[in-house]
Amino acid sequence: PLKGKGSQAADMRYLSTRGHPARQSFSQVLLSGLAEDGGLMLPEALPKITDAELTAWRALPYHALAHAVLSKFIAADDIDSTTLAALTKATYTKEVFGSDDITPLRGIDNYAAGMQIEALSNGPTLAFKDMAMQLLGRLFEFELGRRNATLNILGATSGDTGSAAEYAMRGRKGVNVFMLSPAGRMSAFQRAQMYSLPDANIHNIAVEGVFDDCQDIVKAVSNDLAFKRAHHIGTVNSI
């Protein structure tokens, strides 16, 4: 662990909101998406953060803060601290997010004294989901690389989730993205973002219908465990 920035979890396991008995590591959850019983995965126990850790975190740059927080949710024997720190540092850069602050604050004193707005939309697709997705792309590539495995990501989007996922996964080794979107029901800007990507691992599929129709397909695939395992399918969605 990085000195003075909080310790990494000695053990952290995740369980399904629907009660499946299996307990999984962060890396297992990372590649599987939804739980086998269709539930969402959440920590078996929430980590405790001391006043001293919170005080130390205030002075950290964004990538180091991300590392400190994530260390509470990823066991040391799963992804070690040095590797996790390298992944967060490579993700949260000025080149990708437009400033060293990553999420800069802007005062609005003309409207309310002392209040500030935090910018969460400075990533490559101008959506707040870039904040998580950019790291997710690197985590996928790292985990698949050490397993010598591949992953086919199936997603559903009405716009911003798809763009953020595709820009995070484009060109990543071992990852293919198949993104379902409702035909003719996204903004021209979002269609241009998604459909213009030339990367060989990005596949856009327009579905006749609405977003819920796309999401239903993803849920049906997620519930077919045999199909999901046979074709190495993971999922991303707004949830």
Coordinates of N, CA and C in Angstrom, one line a residue:
P1 N 0.8 -1.2 0.0 CA 0.0 0.0 0.0 C 0.9 1.3 0.0
L2 N 0.4 2.3 -0.6 CA 1.1 3.6 -0.6 C 1.1 4.2 0.8
K3 N 2.2 4.6 1.3 CA 2.4 5.0 2.7 C 1.5 6.3 2.9
G4 N 0.8 6.3 4.0 CA 0.0 7.5 4.3 C -1.3 7.6 3.6
K5 N -1.6 6.7 2.7 CA -2.8 6.9 1.9 C -3.9 5.8 2.1
G6 N -3.7 5.1 3.3 CA -4.7 4.1 3.6 C -4.3 2.7 3.1
S7 N -4.7 1.7 3.8 CA -4.3 0.4 3.5 C -5.3 -0.3 2.6
Q8 N -4.8 -1.3 1.9 CA -5.6 -2.1 0.9 C -6.4 -3.2 1.7
A9 N -7.5 -3.5 1.2 CA -8.4 -4.5 1.9 C -7.7 -5.8 1.9
A10 N -7.7 -6.5 3.1 CA -7.1 -7.8 3.2 C -7.9 -8.8 2.5
D11 N -9.2 -8.6 2.6 CA -10.2 -9.5 1.9 C -11.4 -8.7 1.6
M12 N -11.9 -9.0 0.4 CA -13.2 -8.3 0.0 C -13.9 -9.2 -1.0
R13 N -15.1 -9.6 -0.6 CA -15.9 -10.5 -1.5 C -17.2 -9.8 -1.8
Y14 N -17.8 -10.2 -2.9 CA -19.1 -9.6 -3.3 C -20.2 -10.7 -3.4
L15 N -21.4 -10.3 -3.2 CA -22.6 -11.2 -3.3 C -23.7 -10.5 -4.0
S16 N -24.6 -11.4 -4.5 CA -25.8 -10.9 -5.3 C -26.9 -10.3 -4.4
T17 N -27.5 -9.3 -4.9 CA -28.7 -8.7 -4.3 C -29.9 -9.7 -4.2
R18 N -29.8 -10.7 -5.0 CA -30.9 -11.7 -5.1 C -30.6 -13.0 -4.2
G19 N -29.5 -13.0 -3.5 CA -29.3 -14.0 -2.5 C -28.5 -15.2 -3.0
H20 N -27.9 -15.2 -4.2 CA -27.1 -16.3 -4.6 C -26.0 -16.5 -3.6
P21 N -25.7 -17.8 -3.1 CA -24.8 -18.0 -2.1 C -23.3 -17.7 -2.4
A22 N -23.0 -17.7 -3.7 CA -21.6 -17.6 -4.1 C -21.0 -16.3 -3.7
R23 N -19.8 -16.3 -3.2 CA -19.0 -15.0 -2.9 C -17.9 -14.9 -3.9
Q24 N -17.8 -13.7 -4.5 CA -16.8 -13.6 -5.6 C -15.8 -12.4 -5.3
S25 N -14.6 -12.5 -5.9 CA -13.7 -11.5 -5.8 C -14.0 -10.3 -6.7
F26 N -13.4 -9.2 -6.6 CA -13.6 -8.1 -7.5 C -13.3 -8.5 -8.9
S27 N -12.2 -9.2 -9.2 CA -11.9 -9.6 -10.6 C -12.9 -10.5 -11.2
Q28 N -13.5 -11.4 -10.4 CA -14.5 -12.3 -10.9 C -15.8 -11.4 -11.3
V29 N -16.1 -10.5 -10.4 CA -17.3 -9.7 -10.7 C -17.0 -8.8 -11.9
L30 N -15.8 -8.3 -12.0 CA -15.4 -7.4 -13.1 C -15.8 -8.1 -14.5
L31 N -15.5 -9.4 -14.6 CA -15.6 -10.0 -15.9 C -17.0 -10.6 -16.1
S32 N -17.8 -10.8 -15.0 CA -19.1 -11.5 -15.2 C -20.2 -10.5 -15.3
G33 N -20.1 -9.3 -14.8 CA -21.2 -8.3 -14.9 C -22.3 -8.6 -13.9
L34 N -23.5 -8.9 -14.4 CA -24.6 -9.3 -13.4 C -24.3 -10.7 -12.8
A35 N -24.8 -10.9 -11.6 CA -24.7 -12.1 -10.9 C -25.4 -13.3 -11.7
E36 N -25.1 -14.5 -11.4 CA -25.7 -15.6 -12.1 C -27.2 -15.7 -11.9
D37 N -27.7 -15.2 -10.8 CA -29.2 -15.2 -10.5 C -29.8 -13.9 -11.0
G38 N -29.1 -13.1 -11.8 CA -29.6 -11.8 -12.3 C -29.5 -10.6 -11.5
G39 N -29.0 -10.8 -10.3 CA -28.9 -9.7 -9.3 C -27.7 -8.8 -9.6
L40 N -27.6 -7.7 -8.9 CA -26.4 -6.9 -8.9 C -25.4 -7.3 -7.8
M41 N -24.2 -7.2 -8.1 CA -23.2 -7.5 -7.1 C -22.8 -6.4 -6.2
L42 N -22.7 -6.6 -4.9 CA -22.4 -5.6 -4.0 C -21.4 -6.1 -2.9
P43 N -20.7 -5.3 -2.2 CA -19.7 -5.8 -1.2 C -20.4 -6.5 -0.1
E44 N -19.8 -7.6 0.3 CA -20.4 -8.4 1.5 C -20.4 -7.5 2.7
A45 N -19.4 -6.7 2.9 CA -19.3 -5.7 4.0 C -18.7 -4.4 3.5
L46 N -19.2 -3.3 4.0 CA -18.6 -2.1 3.6 C -17.3 -1.8 4.4
P47 N -16.3 -1.2 3.7 CA -15.1 -0.9 4.4 C -15.2 0.2 5.3
K48 N -14.4 0.2 6.3 CA -14.3 1.3 7.3 C -13.2 2.3 7.0
I49 N -13.4 3.6 7.0 CA -12.4 4.6 6.6 C -12.3 5.5 7.8
T50 N -11.0 5.6 8.3 CA -10.7 6.4 9.5 C -10.7 7.9 9.2
D51 N -10.8 8.7 10.2 CA -10.6 10.2 10.1 C -9.3 10.5 9.5
A52 N -8.2 9.8 10.0 CA -6.9 10.0 9.5 C -6.8 9.8 8.0
E53 N -7.4 8.7 7.5 CA -7.4 8.4 6.1 C -8.1 9.5 5.3
L54 N -9.3 9.9 5.8 CA -10.0 11.0 5.1 C -9.2 12.3 5.0
T55 N -8.5 12.6 6.1 CA -7.7 13.8 6.1 C -6.5 13.7 5.1
A56 N -5.9 12.5 5.0 CA -4.8 12.3 4.1 C -5.3 12.3 2.6
W57 N -6.5 11.8 2.4 CA -7.1 11.8 1.0 C -7.3 13.2 0.5
R58 N -7.5 14.2 1.3 CA -7.9 15.5 0.9 C -6.7 16.1 0.0
A59 N -5.5 15.7 0.3 CA -4.4 16.3 -0.4 C -3.9 15.5 -1.7
L60 N -4.6 14.4 -2.0 CA -4.2 13.6 -3.1 C -4.6 14.1 -4.4
P61 N -3.8 13.9 -5.5 CA -4.3 14.1 -6.8 C -5.4 13.1 -7.2
Y62 N -6.2 13.3 -8.2 CA -7.3 12.5 -8.5 C -7.0 11.0 -8.6
H63 N -5.9 10.7 -9.4 CA -5.6 9.3 -9.7 C -5.2 8.6 -8.4
A64 N -4.5 9.3 -7.5 CA -4.1 8.7 -6.2 C -5.3 8.5 -5.3
L65 N -6.3 9.4 -5.3 CA -7.5 9.3 -4.6 C -8.3 8.1 -5.1
A66 N -8.4 8.0 -6.4 CA -9.1 6.8 -7.0 C -8.4 5.5 -6.5
H67 N -7.1 5.5 -6.5 CA -6.4 4.3 -6.0 C -6.7 4.0 -4.5
A68 N -6.8 5.1 -3.7 CA -7.0 4.9 -2.3 C -8.4 4.3 -2.0
V69 N -9.4 4.9 -2.7 CA -10.8 4.4 -2.5 C -11.0 3.0 -3.1
L70 N -10.4 2.7 -4.2 CA -10.6 1.4 -4.8 C -9.9 0.3 -4.0
S71 N -8.8 0.7 -3.3 CA -8.1 -0.2 -2.5 C -8.9 -0.8 -1.4
K72 N -10.0 -0.1 -1.0 CA -10.9 -0.5 0.0 C -11.8 -1.6 -0.5
F73 N -11.9 -1.7 -1.8 CA -12.9 -2.6 -2.4 C -12.3 -3.8 -3.2
I74 N -10.9 -3.8 -3.3 CA -10.2 -4.8 -4.0 C -9.2 -5.4 -3.1
A75 N -9.3 -6.7 -2.9 CA -8.4 -7.4 -2.0 C -6.9 -7.4 -2.5
A76 N -6.0 -7.3 -1.6 CA -4.6 -7.3 -1.9 C -4.1 -8.5 -2.7
D77 N -4.7 -9.6 -2.5 CA -4.4 -10.8 -3.2 C -5.1 -11.0 -4.5
D78 N -5.9 -10.0 -4.9 CA -6.7 -9.9 -6.1 C -5.9 -9.1 -7.1
I79 N -5.9 -7.8 -6.9 CA -5.1 -6.9 -7.7 C -4.2 -6.1 -6.7
D80 N -2.9 -6.2 -6.8 CA -2.0 -5.7 -5.8 C -2.0 -4.1 -5.9
S81 N -1.6 -3.5 -4.8 CA -1.6 -2.0 -4.7 C -0.8 -1.3 -5.8
T82 N 0.4 -1.9 -6.1 CA 1.3 -1.2 -7.1 C 0.6 -1.2 -8.5
T83 N 0.0 -2.4 -8.9 CA -0.7 -2.5 -10.2 C -1.9 -1.6 -10.2
L84 N -2.7 -1.6 -9.2 CA -3.9 -0.7 -9.1 C -3.5 0.8 -9.2
A85 N -2.4 1.2 -8.6 CA -1.9 2.5 -8.6 C -1.5 2.9 -10.1
A86 N -0.8 2.0 -10.7 CA -0.4 2.2 -12.1 C -1.6 2.4 -13.1
L87 N -2.7 1.6 -12.8 CA -3.8 1.6 -13.7 C -4.6 2.9 -13.5
T88 N -4.7 3.4 -12.3 CA -5.5 4.6 -12.0 C -4.7 5.8 -12.6
K89 N -3.3 5.8 -12.4 CA -2.5 6.9 -12.9 C -2.5 7.0 -14.4
A90 N -2.6 5.8 -15.1 CA -2.6 5.8 -16.5 C -4.0 6.3 -17.1
T91 N -5.0 6.1 -16.2 CA -6.4 6.4 -16.6 C -6.7 7.9 -16.5
Y92 N -6.4 8.4 -15.3 CA -6.9 9.8 -15.0 C -5.7 10.8 -15.3
T93 N -5.7 11.2 -16.6 CA -4.6 12.1 -17.1 C -5.2 13.3 -17.7
K94 N -4.4 14.4 -17.8 CA -4.8 15.6 -18.4 C -5.1 15.4 -19.9
E95 N -4.4 14.5 -20.5 CA -4.6 14.2 -21.9 C -6.0 13.7 -22.2
V96 N -6.5 12.9 -21.3 CA -7.8 12.3 -21.5 C -9.0 13.2 -21.0
F97 N -8.7 13.9 -19.8 CA -9.8 14.6 -19.2 C -9.6 16.1 -19.2
G98 N -8.6 16.6 -19.9 CA -8.5 18.0 -20.2 C -7.9 18.9 -19.1
S99 N -7.6 18.4 -18.0 CA -7.0 19.2 -16.9 C -6.3 18.3 -15.9
D100 N -5.3 18.8 -15.2 CA -4.7 18.0 -14.2 C -5.6 17.7 -13.0
D101 N -6.6 18.5 -12.8 CA -7.6 18.3 -11.7 C -8.6 17.1 -12.1
I102 N -8.7 16.8 -13.3 CA -9.6 15.7 -13.8 C -11.1 16.1 -13.6
T103 N -11.5 16.5 -12.4 CA -12.8 17.0 -12.1 C -12.7 18.4 -11.5
P104 N -12.4 19.4 -12.3 CA -12.2 20.7 -11.7 C -13.5 21.3 -11.2
L105 N -13.3 22.2 -10.2 CA -14.4 22.9 -9.6 C -14.5 24.4 -10.2
R106 N -15.7 24.8 -10.4 CA -15.9 26.2 -10.9 C -16.9 26.9 -10.0
G107 N -16.4 28.1 -9.5 CA -17.3 28.8 -8.6 C -18.5 29.4 -9.3
I108 N -19.6 29.5 -8.6 CA -20.8 30.1 -9.1 C -21.3 31.2 -8.1
D109 N -20.3 32.1 -7.7 CA -20.6 33.1 -6.7 C -21.6 34.1 -7.1
N110 N -21.7 34.3 -8.5 CA -22.7 35.2 -8.9 C -24.1 34.8 -8.6
Y111 N -24.3 33.5 -8.3 CA -25.6 32.9 -8.0 C -25.8 32.5 -6.6
A112 N -24.7 32.0 -6.0 CA -24.8 31.5 -4.6 C -23.4 31.6 -4.0
A113 N -23.2 32.4 -3.1 CA -21.8 32.6 -2.5 C -21.3 31.3 -1.9
G114 N -20.0 31.0 -2.3 CA -19.3 29.9 -1.7 C -19.6 28.6 -2.4
M115 N -20.6 28.5 -3.3 CA -20.9 27.3 -4.0 C -20.1 27.1 -5.2
Q116 N -19.8 25.8 -5.5 CA -19.0 25.4 -6.7 C -19.7 24.3 -7.4
I117 N -19.4 24.2 -8.7 CA -19.9 23.1 -9.6 C -18.7 22.2 -9.9
E118 N -18.8 20.9 -9.8 CA -17.7 20.0 -10.2 C -18.0 19.5 -11.6
A119 N -17.0 19.5 -12.4 CA -17.1 19.1 -13.8 C -16.8 17.6 -13.9
L120 N -17.9 16.8 -14.3 CA -17.7 15.4 -14.4 C -17.8 14.9 -15.9
S121 N -17.9 15.9 -16.8 CA -18.1 15.6 -18.2 C -17.0 16.0 -19.1
N122 N -15.7 15.9 -18.6 CA -14.6 16.3 -19.4 C -13.9 15.2 -20.1
G123 N -14.5 14.0 -20.1 CA -13.9 12.8 -20.7 C -14.1 12.8 -22.2
P124 N -13.7 11.8 -22.9 CA -13.7 11.8 -24.4 C -15.1 11.8 -25.0
T125 N -16.1 11.4 -24.3 CA -17.5 11.4 -24.8 C -18.4 12.5 -24.2
L126 N -17.8 13.3 -23.3 CA -18.5 14.4 -22.6 C -19.7 13.9 -21.7
A127 N -19.6 12.6 -21.3 CA -20.6 12.0 -20.4 C -19.9 11.7 -19.0
F128 N -20.6 11.8 -18.0 CA -20.1 11.5 -16.6 C -19.6 10.1 -16.5
K129 N -20.2 9.2 -17.4 CA -19.9 7.8 -17.3 C -18.4 7.5 -17.8
D130 N -17.8 8.5 -18.4 CA -16.4 8.3 -18.8 C -15.5 8.2 -17.5
M131 N -16.0 8.7 -16.4 CA -15.2 8.7 -15.2 C -14.9 7.2 -14.8
A132 N -16.0 6.4 -14.8 CA -15.8 5.0 -14.5 C -15.3 4.1 -15.7
M133 N -15.9 4.4 -16.8 CA -15.6 3.5 -18.0 C -14.2 3.6 -18.4
Q134 N -13.5 4.7 -18.4 CA -12.1 4.8 -18.8 C -11.3 3.9 -17.9
L135 N -11.5 3.8 -16.6 CA -10.8 2.9 -15.8 C -11.2 1.4 -16.1
L136 N -12.5 1.2 -16.3 CA -13.0 -0.1 -16.6 C -12.3 -0.7 -17.8
G137 N -12.1 0.1 -18.8 CA -11.4 -0.5 -20.0 C -10.0 -1.0 -19.7
R138 N -9.3 -0.2 -18.8 CA -7.9 -0.7 -18.5 C -8.0 -1.9 -17.5
L139 N -8.9 -1.9 -16.6 CA -9.1 -3.1 -15.8 C -9.4 -4.3 -16.6
F140 N -10.3 -4.2 -17.5 CA -10.6 -5.4 -18.4 C -9.4 -5.9 -19.1
E141 N -8.6 -5.0 -19.7 CA -7.4 -5.4 -20.5 C -6.4 -6.1 -19.6
F142 N -6.2 -5.5 -18.4 CA -5.3 -6.1 -17.4 C -5.7 -7.5 -17.0
E143 N -7.0 -7.6 -16.6 CA -7.4 -8.9 -16.0 C -7.5 -10.0 -17.1
L144 N -7.9 -9.6 -18.3 CA -7.9 -10.6 -19.4 C -6.5 -11.0 -19.8
G145 N -5.6 -10.0 -19.8 CA -4.2 -10.3 -20.1 C -3.6 -11.3 -19.2
R146 N -3.8 -11.2 -17.9 CA -3.2 -12.1 -17.0 C -3.9 -13.5 -17.0
R147 N -5.1 -13.6 -17.5 CA -5.8 -14.8 -17.7 C -5.6 -15.4 -19.1
N148 N -5.0 -14.6 -20.0 CA -4.9 -15.1 -21.4 C -6.3 -15.4 -21.9
A149 N -7.3 -14.5 -21.7 CA -8.7 -14.8 -22.0 C -9.2 -13.6 -22.9
T150 N -10.4 -13.9 -23.4 CA -11.1 -12.8 -24.2 C -12.5 -12.6 -23.6
L151 N -13.1 -11.5 -23.8 CA -14.4 -11.1 -23.3 C -15.2 -10.4 -24.4
N152 N -16.4 -10.9 -24.6 CA -17.3 -10.2 -25.5 C -18.3 -9.4 -24.6
I153 N -18.3 -8.1 -24.7 CA -19.1 -7.3 -23.9 C -20.4 -7.0 -24.7
L154 N -21.5 -7.3 -24.1 CA -22.8 -7.0 -24.7 C -23.5 -5.9 -23.8
G155 N -23.9 -4.8 -24.5 CA -24.4 -3.7 -23.8 C -25.7 -3.1 -24.5
A156 N -26.4 -2.4 -23.7 CA -27.6 -1.7 -24.3 C -27.5 -0.2 -23.9
T157 N -27.8 0.7 -24.8 CA -27.7 2.1 -24.6 C -28.8 2.9 -25.3
S158 N -29.1 4.0 -24.7 CA -29.9 5.1 -25.3 C -29.0 6.2 -25.7
G159 N -27.7 6.1 -25.5 CA -26.7 7.1 -25.9 C -25.4 7.1 -25.1
D160 N -25.5 7.7 -23.9 CA -24.2 8.0 -23.3 C -23.5 6.8 -22.7
T161 N -24.2 5.8 -22.3 CA -23.5 4.6 -21.8 C -22.8 3.9 -22.9
G162 N -23.4 3.8 -24.1 CA -22.7 3.1 -25.2 C -21.5 3.9 -25.7
S163 N -21.6 5.2 -25.8 CA -20.4 6.0 -26.2 C -19.3 5.8 -25.2
A164 N -19.6 6.0 -24.0 CA -18.5 5.9 -22.9 C -17.9 4.5 -22.9
A165 N -18.7 3.5 -23.1 CA -18.1 2.1 -23.1 C -17.3 1.9 -24.3
E166 N -17.7 2.3 -25.4 CA -17.0 2.1 -26.7 C -15.6 2.8 -26.7
Y167 N -15.7 4.1 -26.2 CA -14.4 4.8 -26.2 C -13.5 4.3 -25.1
A168 N -14.0 3.6 -24.1 CA -13.1 3.1 -23.1 C -12.5 1.7 -23.5
M169 N -13.2 1.0 -24.4 CA -12.8 -0.3 -24.8 C -12.1 -0.4 -26.2
R170 N -12.2 0.7 -26.9 CA -11.7 0.7 -28.3 C -10.2 0.4 -28.2
G171 N -9.8 -0.6 -29.1 CA -8.4 -1.0 -29.2 C -7.9 -1.8 -28.0
R172 N -8.7 -2.1 -27.0 CA -8.2 -2.9 -25.9 C -8.1 -4.4 -26.3
K173 N -6.9 -5.0 -25.9 CA -6.7 -6.4 -26.2 C -7.6 -7.3 -25.4
G174 N -8.1 -8.3 -26.2 CA -9.0 -9.3 -25.5 C -10.4 -8.9 -25.4
V175 N -10.8 -7.7 -25.8 CA -12.1 -7.2 -25.5 C -12.8 -6.9 -26.9
N176 N -14.1 -7.4 -27.0 CA -14.9 -7.0 -28.1 C -16.2 -6.4 -27.6
V177 N -16.7 -5.4 -28.2 CA -17.9 -4.7 -27.7 C -19.0 -4.9 -28.7
F178 N -20.2 -5.3 -28.3 CA -21.4 -5.4 -29.1 C -22.5 -4.5 -28.4
M179 N -22.7 -3.4 -29.0 CA -23.6 -2.4 -28.3 C -24.9 -2.3 -29.1
L180 N -26.0 -2.6 -28.4 CA -27.3 -2.5 -28.9 C -27.9 -1.1 -28.6
S181 N -28.5 -0.4 -29.6 CA -29.1 0.9 -29.4 C -30.4 0.9 -30.3
P182 N -31.4 1.7 -29.8 CA -32.6 1.8 -30.6 C -32.5 2.6 -31.8
A183 N -32.8 2.0 -33.0 CA -32.6 2.6 -34.3 C -33.4 4.0 -34.4
G184 N -32.6 5.0 -34.7 CA -33.2 6.3 -34.9 C -33.7 7.0 -33.7
R185 N -33.3 6.6 -32.5 CA -33.8 7.2 -31.3 C -32.7 7.7 -30.4
M186 N -31.6 8.0 -31.0 CA -30.5 8.7 -30.3 C -30.3 10.0 -31.0
S187 N -29.6 10.9 -30.3 CA -29.3 12.2 -30.9 C -28.3 12.0 -32.0
A188 N -28.2 12.9 -32.9 CA -27.3 12.8 -34.0 C -25.8 12.8 -33.5
F189 N -25.6 13.6 -32.4 CA -24.3 13.6 -31.8 C -23.9 12.3 -31.3
Q190 N -24.8 11.6 -30.6 CA -24.5 10.3 -30.0 C -24.3 9.2 -31.1
R191 N -25.1 9.3 -32.1 CA -24.9 8.3 -33.2 C -23.6 8.5 -33.9
A192 N -23.2 9.8 -34.1 CA -21.9 10.1 -34.7 C -20.8 9.6 -33.8
Q193 N -20.9 9.8 -32.5 CA -19.8 9.3 -31.6 C -19.6 7.7 -31.8
M194 N -20.8 7.0 -31.7 CA -20.7 5.6 -31.7 C -20.4 5.0 -33.1
Y195 N -21.2 5.4 -34.1 CA -21.1 4.7 -35.4 C -19.9 5.1 -36.2
S196 N -19.1 6.1 -35.8 CA -18.0 6.5 -36.6 C -16.7 5.8 -36.1
L197 N -16.7 5.1 -35.0 CA -15.5 4.5 -34.5 C -15.0 3.4 -35.5
P198 N -13.8 3.4 -35.9 CA -13.3 2.5 -36.9 C -12.6 1.2 -36.3
D199 N -12.5 1.2 -34.9 CA -11.8 0.1 -34.3 C -12.5 -1.3 -34.5
A200 N -11.6 -2.2 -34.8 CA -12.1 -3.6 -35.2 C -12.9 -4.3 -34.1
N201 N -12.6 -3.9 -32.8 CA -13.3 -4.6 -31.7 C -14.6 -3.9 -31.3
I202 N -15.0 -2.9 -32.0 CA -16.3 -2.2 -31.7 C -17.4 -2.5 -32.7
H203 N -18.5 -3.0 -32.2 CA -19.6 -3.4 -33.1 C -20.9 -2.8 -32.6
N204 N -21.5 -1.9 -33.5 CA -22.8 -1.3 -33.2 C -23.9 -2.0 -33.8
I205 N -25.0 -2.3 -33.1 CA -26.2 -3.0 -33.6 C -27.4 -2.2 -33.3
A206 N -28.0 -1.6 -34.3 CA -29.3 -0.8 -34.2 C -30.5 -1.8 -34.1
V207 N -31.3 -1.6 -33.1 CA -32.4 -2.5 -32.9 C -33.7 -1.7 -33.2
E208 N -34.6 -2.3 -34.0 CA -35.9 -1.7 -34.2 C -36.7 -1.8 -32.9
G209 N -37.0 -0.6 -32.3 CA -37.7 -0.6 -31.1 C -37.2 0.5 -30.2
V210 N -37.4 0.4 -28.9 CA -36.9 1.4 -27.9 C -35.8 0.8 -27.1
F211 N -35.3 1.7 -26.2 CA -34.2 1.2 -25.4 C -34.5 0.0 -24.5
D212 N -35.7 -0.1 -24.0 CA -36.1 -1.2 -23.2 C -36.0 -2.6 -24.0
D213 N -36.3 -2.5 -25.3 CA -36.1 -3.7 -26.1 C -34.7 -4.1 -26.2
C214 N -33.8 -3.2 -26.3 CA -32.3 -3.5 -26.3 C -31.9 -4.1 -24.9
Q215 N -32.4 -3.5 -23.8 CA -32.1 -3.9 -22.5 C -32.6 -5.3 -22.3
D216 N -33.8 -5.6 -22.8 CA -34.4 -6.9 -22.6 C -33.5 -8.0 -23.2
I217 N -32.9 -7.7 -24.4 CA -32.0 -8.7 -25.1 C -30.8 -8.9 -24.2
V218 N -30.2 -7.9 -23.6 CA -29.1 -8.1 -22.8 C -29.4 -8.9 -21.5
K219 N -30.6 -8.6 -20.9 CA -31.0 -9.4 -19.7 C -31.2 -10.8 -20.1
A220 N -31.8 -11.1 -21.3 CA -32.1 -12.5 -21.7 C -30.8 -13.2 -21.8
V221 N -29.8 -12.6 -22.5 CA -28.5 -13.3 -22.6 C -27.8 -13.5 -21.3
S222 N -27.9 -12.5 -20.4 CA -27.3 -12.6 -19.1 C -27.9 -13.8 -18.3
N223 N -29.2 -14.0 -18.5 CA -29.9 -15.1 -17.8 C -29.7 -16.5 -18.4
D224 N -29.1 -16.5 -19.6 CA -28.7 -17.8 -20.2 C -27.3 -18.1 -19.9
L225 N -27.1 -18.8 -18.8 CA -25.7 -19.0 -18.3 C -24.9 -19.8 -19.2
A226 N -25.5 -20.8 -19.8 CA -24.7 -21.7 -20.7 C -24.2 -20.9 -21.9
F227 N -25.1 -20.1 -22.5 CA -24.7 -19.3 -23.7 C -23.7 -18.3 -23.3
K228 N -23.9 -17.7 -22.2 CA -23.0 -16.6 -21.7 C -21.6 -17.2 -21.5
R229 N -21.5 -18.4 -20.9 CA -20.2 -19.0 -20.6 C -19.5 -19.5 -21.9
A230 N -20.3 -20.0 -22.8 CA -19.8 -20.6 -24.1 C -19.2 -19.5 -25.0
H231 N -19.8 -18.3 -24.9 CA -19.3 -17.2 -25.8 C -18.6 -16.1 -25.0
H232 N -18.2 -16.4 -23.8 CA -17.4 -15.4 -23.0 C -18.0 -14.0 -22.9
I233 N -19.2 -14.0 -22.5 CA -20.0 -12.7 -22.6 C -20.0 -12.0 -21.2
G234 N -19.7 -10.8 -21.2 CA -19.9 -9.9 -20.1 C -20.8 -8.8 -20.5
T235 N -21.3 -8.0 -19.5 CA -22.3 -7.0 -19.9 C -21.9 -5.7 -19.2
V236 N -22.4 -4.6 -19.9 CA -22.3 -3.2 -19.3 C -23.7 -2.6 -19.5
N237 N -24.1 -1.9 -18.5 CA -25.4 -1.2 -18.7 C -25.4 0.0 -17.7
S238 N -26.5 0.8 -17.8 CA -26.6 2.0 -17.1 C -26.6 1.8 -15.6
I239 N -27.1 0.6 -15.1 CA -27.1 0.3 -13.7 C -25.6 0.2 -13.2

